[in-house]
Amino acid sequence: MEPAVAGRPDAMVALARQFAACGEQARAVELAFAASEQLAGDGNAGTLAGQLLSDSVPRWHFNLLRDTARNQAYEDAIRRAVTPGCLVLEIGTGSGILAMMAARAGARVVTCEADPSVAAAARAVIAANGYADRVTVINKHSTAVDPAADLPELADILVSEIVSNDLLSEYVLPAHADAVARLLKPGAPVIPARGRVRVALAEDRLWEQARAGTVSGFDLSPFNRIGHPSRQIAVGSPRLTLRSEPADIFDFDFAASPAPADASTHRDLRATGGPVNGIVQWIALDFDDQGTYENPPLAGSQSSWALLFWPFAAPMETVAGDIITAGASHLVDRLRLWREPPCY
Ligand SMILES: C[S@@+](CC[C@H](N)C(=O)[O-])C[C@H]1O[C@@H](n2cnc3c(N)ncnc32)[C@H](O)[C@@H]1O
């Protein structure tokens, strides 16, 4: 703590802003976090502290904590894997919830978090819940964790939840490959063990609304060329109807090191009949050989992960049994889906 401003939260926030402006993020966060505790979010200074601390923090952090099915699936898998006193390494602390689950199951835990605000908040959460003696938060990206300096020994288990709606955009594959190679004991279990990309044919009843057509008498359709090739739809939304059985299009081993190479594939999807205007994609996490979490596009389902809908260039009418081929490719952090053009 900077002695010149100690005990004066307004001055602490002002100094934190100066540190942030000159790129001293860690000092800015330390001051803003201490000030926000004293101010309890009140007044101009409290709001400023909140802005400083939250600028880098995605809003989905708060949604995923309410995903009780996700939380339970993780806790069940952690309980199955943890033995008393074993060392769990977590990648991506967030609020600290998974690290505390591992500690509650009897593990010692080292958890790394790349974002300084999130790491500071996680330390406060972990201390408030009485786990500070069993959980160590390191404010580092996992690839910067030093096994000699940051870990008491190589870890017995890896836990992470760094999967995005398309599974890959949070760099889960290279982060895991690096941890498996450098930070874990050989053969250590990885939770989740596998991640699958699932797809089905679908009709989005709001397909038209995400496109530019005729507006004020002008044809804006060329604008569609700069539209995103996929759109997010909330799980359980009634706008979506499935038009085929689901299929896995990619299945990744999260213990693979080196990371799986970029690849392309395709899957034949048998239509159940009716209008089809795109492919819906979601994820499944296989924690071990017993537990799976999925965010399927089914009425009544809920998830903190969104579905990704990959619209066709034009809707089509199908009859039951029609085969439509979905193409897919992935890079290290990116997924692409499309409808293969029919062969004539
Ligand atoms: C989706 S949140 C999950 C948080 C928490 N583990 C949970 O399950 O609620 C992922 C967190 O991991 C962090 N993160 C992502 N990749 C990371 C990496 N390779 N090393 C360290 N932190 C990472 C992000 O900043 C984010 O806070």
Short mmCIF file of C-alpha atoms in Angstrom, two decimals, residues 52-281:
data_model
loop_
_atom_site.label_atom_id
_atom_site.label_comp_id
_atom_site.label_asym_id
_atom_site.label_seq_id
_atom_site.Cartn_x
_atom_site.Cartn_y
_atom_site.Cartn_z
CA LEU A 52 -11.07 0.72 -12.78
CA LEU A 53 -11.50 -2.77 -11.38
CA SER A 54 -14.11 -3.95 -13.88
CA ASP A 55 -12.77 -2.55 -17.17
CA SER A 56 -11.06 -5.84 -18.03
CA VAL A 57 -13.70 -8.14 -16.48
CA PRO A 58 -16.28 -9.74 -18.81
CA ARG A 59 -19.88 -9.66 -17.55
CA TRP A 60 -20.32 -13.41 -18.08
CA HIS A 61 -18.37 -14.05 -14.85
CA PHE A 62 -21.59 -13.32 -12.95
CA ASN A 63 -23.83 -15.46 -15.22
CA LEU A 64 -21.74 -18.57 -14.93
CA LEU A 65 -21.88 -18.50 -11.14
CA ARG A 66 -25.67 -18.88 -11.39
CA ASP A 67 -25.30 -21.95 -13.64
CA THR A 68 -25.99 -24.47 -10.89
CA ALA A 69 -25.82 -27.46 -13.24
CA ARG A 70 -22.32 -26.38 -14.34
CA ASN A 71 -21.19 -25.80 -10.76
CA GLN A 72 -22.56 -29.16 -9.59
CA ALA A 73 -21.02 -31.06 -12.52
CA TYR A 74 -17.61 -29.57 -11.67
CA GLU A 75 -17.96 -30.25 -7.95
CA ASP A 76 -18.98 -33.87 -8.55
CA ALA A 77 -15.99 -34.46 -10.85
CA ILE A 78 -13.59 -32.73 -8.44
CA ARG A 79 -14.85 -34.89 -5.55
CA ARG A 80 -14.36 -38.07 -7.59
CA ALA A 81 -10.76 -37.12 -8.45
CA VAL A 82 -9.40 -35.48 -5.27
CA THR A 83 -7.61 -37.59 -2.67
CA PRO A 84 -6.69 -36.04 0.72
CA GLY A 85 -3.70 -33.69 0.45
CA CYS A 86 -3.27 -33.99 -3.31
CA LEU A 87 -2.17 -30.92 -5.24
CA VAL A 88 -4.71 -29.40 -7.65
CA LEU A 89 -3.60 -26.84 -10.21
CA GLU A 90 -6.41 -24.69 -11.56
CA ILE A 91 -6.14 -22.56 -14.69
CA GLY A 92 -8.43 -19.51 -14.52
CA THR A 93 -9.45 -18.74 -10.93
CA GLY A 94 -12.37 -16.39 -11.67
CA SER A 95 -14.30 -16.00 -8.42
CA GLY A 96 -12.35 -18.90 -6.88
CA ILE A 97 -15.34 -21.22 -6.82
CA LEU A 98 -13.67 -24.27 -8.39
CA ALA A 99 -10.50 -23.79 -6.34
CA MET A 100 -12.58 -23.70 -3.14
CA MET A 101 -14.50 -26.80 -4.24
CA ALA A 102 -11.18 -28.62 -4.62
CA ALA A 103 -10.03 -27.37 -1.20
CA ARG A 104 -13.37 -28.41 0.34
CA ALA A 105 -12.81 -31.89 -1.12
CA GLY A 106 -9.45 -32.06 0.71
CA ALA A 107 -6.89 -30.80 -1.84
CA ARG A 108 -4.14 -28.23 -1.62
CA VAL A 109 -4.75 -25.82 -4.49
CA VAL A 110 -2.65 -23.48 -6.60
CA THR A 111 -4.80 -21.47 -8.98
CA CYS A 112 -3.58 -19.03 -11.62
CA GLU A 113 -5.56 -16.09 -12.95
CA ALA A 114 -4.30 -13.86 -15.76
CA ASP A 115 -6.45 -10.83 -14.92
CA PRO A 116 -5.16 -8.75 -11.95
CA SER A 117 -8.62 -7.51 -10.84
CA VAL A 118 -10.07 -11.01 -10.95
CA ALA A 119 -7.08 -12.40 -9.03
CA ALA A 120 -7.44 -9.71 -6.33
CA ALA A 121 -11.17 -10.38 -5.99
CA ALA A 122 -10.59 -14.15 -5.84
CA ARG A 123 -8.07 -13.72 -3.02
CA ALA A 124 -10.68 -11.75 -1.05
CA VAL A 125 -13.36 -14.38 -1.70
CA ILE A 126 -11.06 -17.24 -0.71
CA ALA A 127 -9.98 -15.47 2.50
CA ALA A 128 -13.60 -14.63 3.38
CA ASN A 129 -14.51 -18.31 3.07
CA GLY A 130 -11.61 -19.47 5.24
CA TYR A 131 -9.60 -21.23 2.50
CA ALA A 132 -6.59 -18.86 2.31
CA ASP A 133 -4.33 -21.45 3.99
CA ARG A 134 -5.17 -24.11 1.38
CA VAL A 135 -5.61 -22.09 -1.84
CA THR A 136 -2.86 -19.95 -3.37
CA VAL A 137 -3.86 -17.51 -6.11
CA ILE A 138 -1.12 -16.59 -8.58
CA ASN A 139 -1.79 -13.57 -10.77
CA LYS A 140 -0.20 -15.05 -13.90
CA HIS A 141 -1.23 -16.52 -17.20
CA SER A 142 -0.86 -20.30 -16.96
CA THR A 143 1.93 -20.31 -19.54
CA ALA A 144 3.94 -18.02 -17.22
CA VAL A 145 3.57 -20.27 -14.16
CA ASP A 146 7.00 -21.44 -13.08
CA PRO A 147 6.86 -25.00 -11.71
CA ALA A 148 9.91 -24.47 -9.50
CA ALA A 149 8.89 -21.09 -8.03
CA ASP A 150 5.09 -21.25 -8.06
CA LEU A 151 4.28 -24.90 -7.24
CA PRO A 152 5.34 -26.96 -4.20
CA GLU A 153 5.57 -29.94 -6.58
CA LEU A 154 4.11 -30.93 -9.96
CA ALA A 155 0.32 -31.09 -9.67
CA ASP A 156 -1.69 -34.30 -9.27
CA ILE A 157 -4.82 -32.93 -10.99
CA LEU A 158 -5.57 -30.10 -13.42
CA VAL A 159 -8.92 -28.29 -13.21
CA SER A 160 -10.00 -25.54 -15.57
CA GLU A 161 -13.05 -23.85 -16.99
CA ILE A 162 -11.65 -21.83 -19.86
CA VAL A 163 -14.10 -22.94 -22.54
CA SER A 164 -16.10 -20.51 -24.65
CA ASN A 165 -19.33 -20.90 -26.61
CA ASP A 166 -17.33 -22.37 -29.50
CA LEU A 167 -15.19 -24.32 -26.98
CA LEU A 168 -11.86 -22.94 -28.22
CA SER A 169 -11.70 -19.12 -28.11
CA GLU A 170 -10.29 -18.96 -24.58
CA TYR A 171 -7.28 -20.95 -25.81
CA VAL A 172 -8.13 -24.05 -23.80
CA LEU A 173 -6.12 -26.32 -26.12
CA PRO A 174 -2.71 -24.60 -25.89
CA ALA A 175 -3.18 -23.72 -22.18
CA HIS A 176 -3.85 -27.37 -21.33
CA ALA A 177 -1.09 -28.68 -23.59
CA ASP A 178 1.42 -26.39 -21.88
CA ALA A 179 0.24 -27.32 -18.36
CA VAL A 180 0.29 -31.05 -19.12
CA ALA A 181 3.85 -30.79 -20.45
CA ARG A 182 5.31 -28.59 -17.67
CA LEU A 183 3.13 -28.40 -14.56
CA LEU A 184 1.51 -31.83 -13.99
CA LYS A 185 2.76 -35.24 -12.93
CA PRO A 186 2.74 -37.70 -15.84
CA GLY A 187 -0.76 -39.12 -16.41
CA ALA A 188 -2.44 -36.64 -14.02
CA PRO A 189 -6.21 -36.40 -14.55
CA VAL A 190 -7.48 -33.32 -16.32
CA ILE A 191 -10.94 -31.94 -15.46
CA PRO A 192 -12.70 -31.72 -17.86
CA ALA A 193 -10.97 -34.57 -19.68
CA ARG A 194 -12.56 -33.93 -23.07
CA GLY A 195 -14.54 -31.24 -24.86
CA ARG A 196 -16.88 -31.91 -27.76
CA VAL A 197 -18.39 -29.59 -30.37
CA ARG A 198 -21.95 -30.67 -31.15
CA VAL A 199 -24.11 -29.64 -34.11
CA ALA A 200 -27.60 -30.08 -35.57
CA LEU A 201 -29.67 -28.63 -38.39
CA ALA A 202 -32.03 -25.94 -37.13
CA GLU A 203 -34.51 -23.27 -38.03
CA ASP A 204 -34.02 -19.84 -36.42
CA ARG A 205 -37.36 -18.05 -36.61
CA LEU A 206 -35.53 -14.72 -36.26
CA TRP A 207 -33.14 -15.56 -39.14
CA GLU A 208 -34.39 -12.55 -41.14
CA GLN A 209 -34.00 -10.07 -38.28
CA ALA A 210 -30.22 -10.40 -38.11
CA ARG A 211 -29.92 -9.47 -41.80
CA ALA A 212 -30.15 -6.22 -43.74
CA GLY A 213 -32.88 -6.17 -46.42
CA THR A 214 -34.86 -3.27 -47.87
CA VAL A 215 -34.82 -0.30 -45.49
CA SER A 216 -36.37 3.10 -46.28
CA GLY A 217 -36.67 1.95 -49.90
CA PHE A 218 -32.95 1.06 -50.21
CA ASP A 219 -31.60 -2.43 -50.90
CA LEU A 220 -29.04 -2.93 -48.10
CA SER A 221 -28.41 -6.62 -48.79
CA PRO A 222 -24.68 -6.20 -49.75
CA PHE A 223 -24.21 -5.09 -46.13
CA ASN A 224 -24.84 -8.73 -45.13
CA ARG A 225 -21.36 -9.61 -46.41
CA ILE A 226 -19.87 -7.97 -43.30
CA GLY A 227 -22.30 -9.72 -40.93
CA HIS A 228 -20.77 -12.17 -38.46
CA PRO A 229 -20.89 -15.76 -39.77
CA SER A 230 -22.37 -16.93 -36.46
CA ARG A 231 -24.77 -15.44 -33.91
CA GLN A 232 -25.39 -16.19 -30.24
CA ILE A 233 -28.77 -17.55 -29.15
CA ALA A 234 -29.66 -18.25 -25.53
CA VAL A 235 -30.15 -21.91 -24.63
CA GLY A 236 -33.87 -22.69 -24.35
CA SER A 237 -34.92 -19.86 -26.69
CA PRO A 238 -38.22 -20.69 -28.41
CA ARG A 239 -36.95 -19.03 -31.64
CA LEU A 240 -34.96 -22.18 -32.47
CA THR A 241 -36.31 -25.54 -33.71
CA LEU A 242 -34.01 -28.53 -34.21
CA ARG A 243 -34.33 -30.20 -37.63
CA SER A 244 -31.95 -33.18 -37.17
CA GLU A 245 -30.47 -35.42 -34.50
CA PRO A 246 -27.39 -33.92 -32.79
CA ALA A 247 -23.92 -35.09 -33.83
CA ASP A 248 -20.40 -34.55 -32.51
CA ILE A 249 -18.26 -32.77 -35.09
CA PHE A 250 -15.07 -32.41 -33.00
CA ASP A 251 -13.96 -34.30 -29.88
CA PHE A 252 -10.85 -32.91 -28.15
CA ASP A 253 -8.66 -34.65 -25.60
CA PHE A 254 -7.88 -31.88 -23.09
CA ALA A 255 -4.87 -33.87 -21.83
CA ALA A 256 -3.26 -33.83 -25.30
CA SER A 257 0.22 -32.32 -25.42
CA PRO A 258 1.17 -30.93 -27.89
CA ALA A 259 -2.24 -29.42 -28.60
CA PRO A 260 -4.33 -31.00 -31.37
CA ALA A 261 -3.33 -29.73 -34.81
CA ASP A 262 -5.67 -27.54 -36.88
CA ALA A 263 -8.17 -29.79 -38.68
CA SER A 264 -11.18 -29.89 -40.98
CA THR A 265 -13.99 -32.42 -41.09
CA HIS A 266 -17.60 -32.88 -42.13
CA ARG A 267 -20.68 -34.65 -40.80
CA ASP A 268 -23.83 -35.80 -42.64
CA LEU A 269 -26.94 -34.57 -40.82
CA ARG A 270 -30.25 -36.30 -41.59
CA ALA A 271 -33.09 -33.77 -41.66
CA THR A 272 -36.28 -34.48 -39.75
CA GLY A 273 -38.17 -32.29 -42.27
CA GLY A 274 -39.29 -28.66 -42.43
CA PRO A 275 -37.50 -25.35 -42.97
CA VAL A 276 -33.77 -25.25 -42.20
CA ASN A 277 -31.79 -22.01 -42.26
CA GLY A 278 -28.59 -22.88 -40.43
CA ILE A 279 -26.56 -25.12 -38.16
CA VAL A 280 -26.76 -24.75 -34.40
CA GLN A 281 -23.61 -25.54 -32.42
#
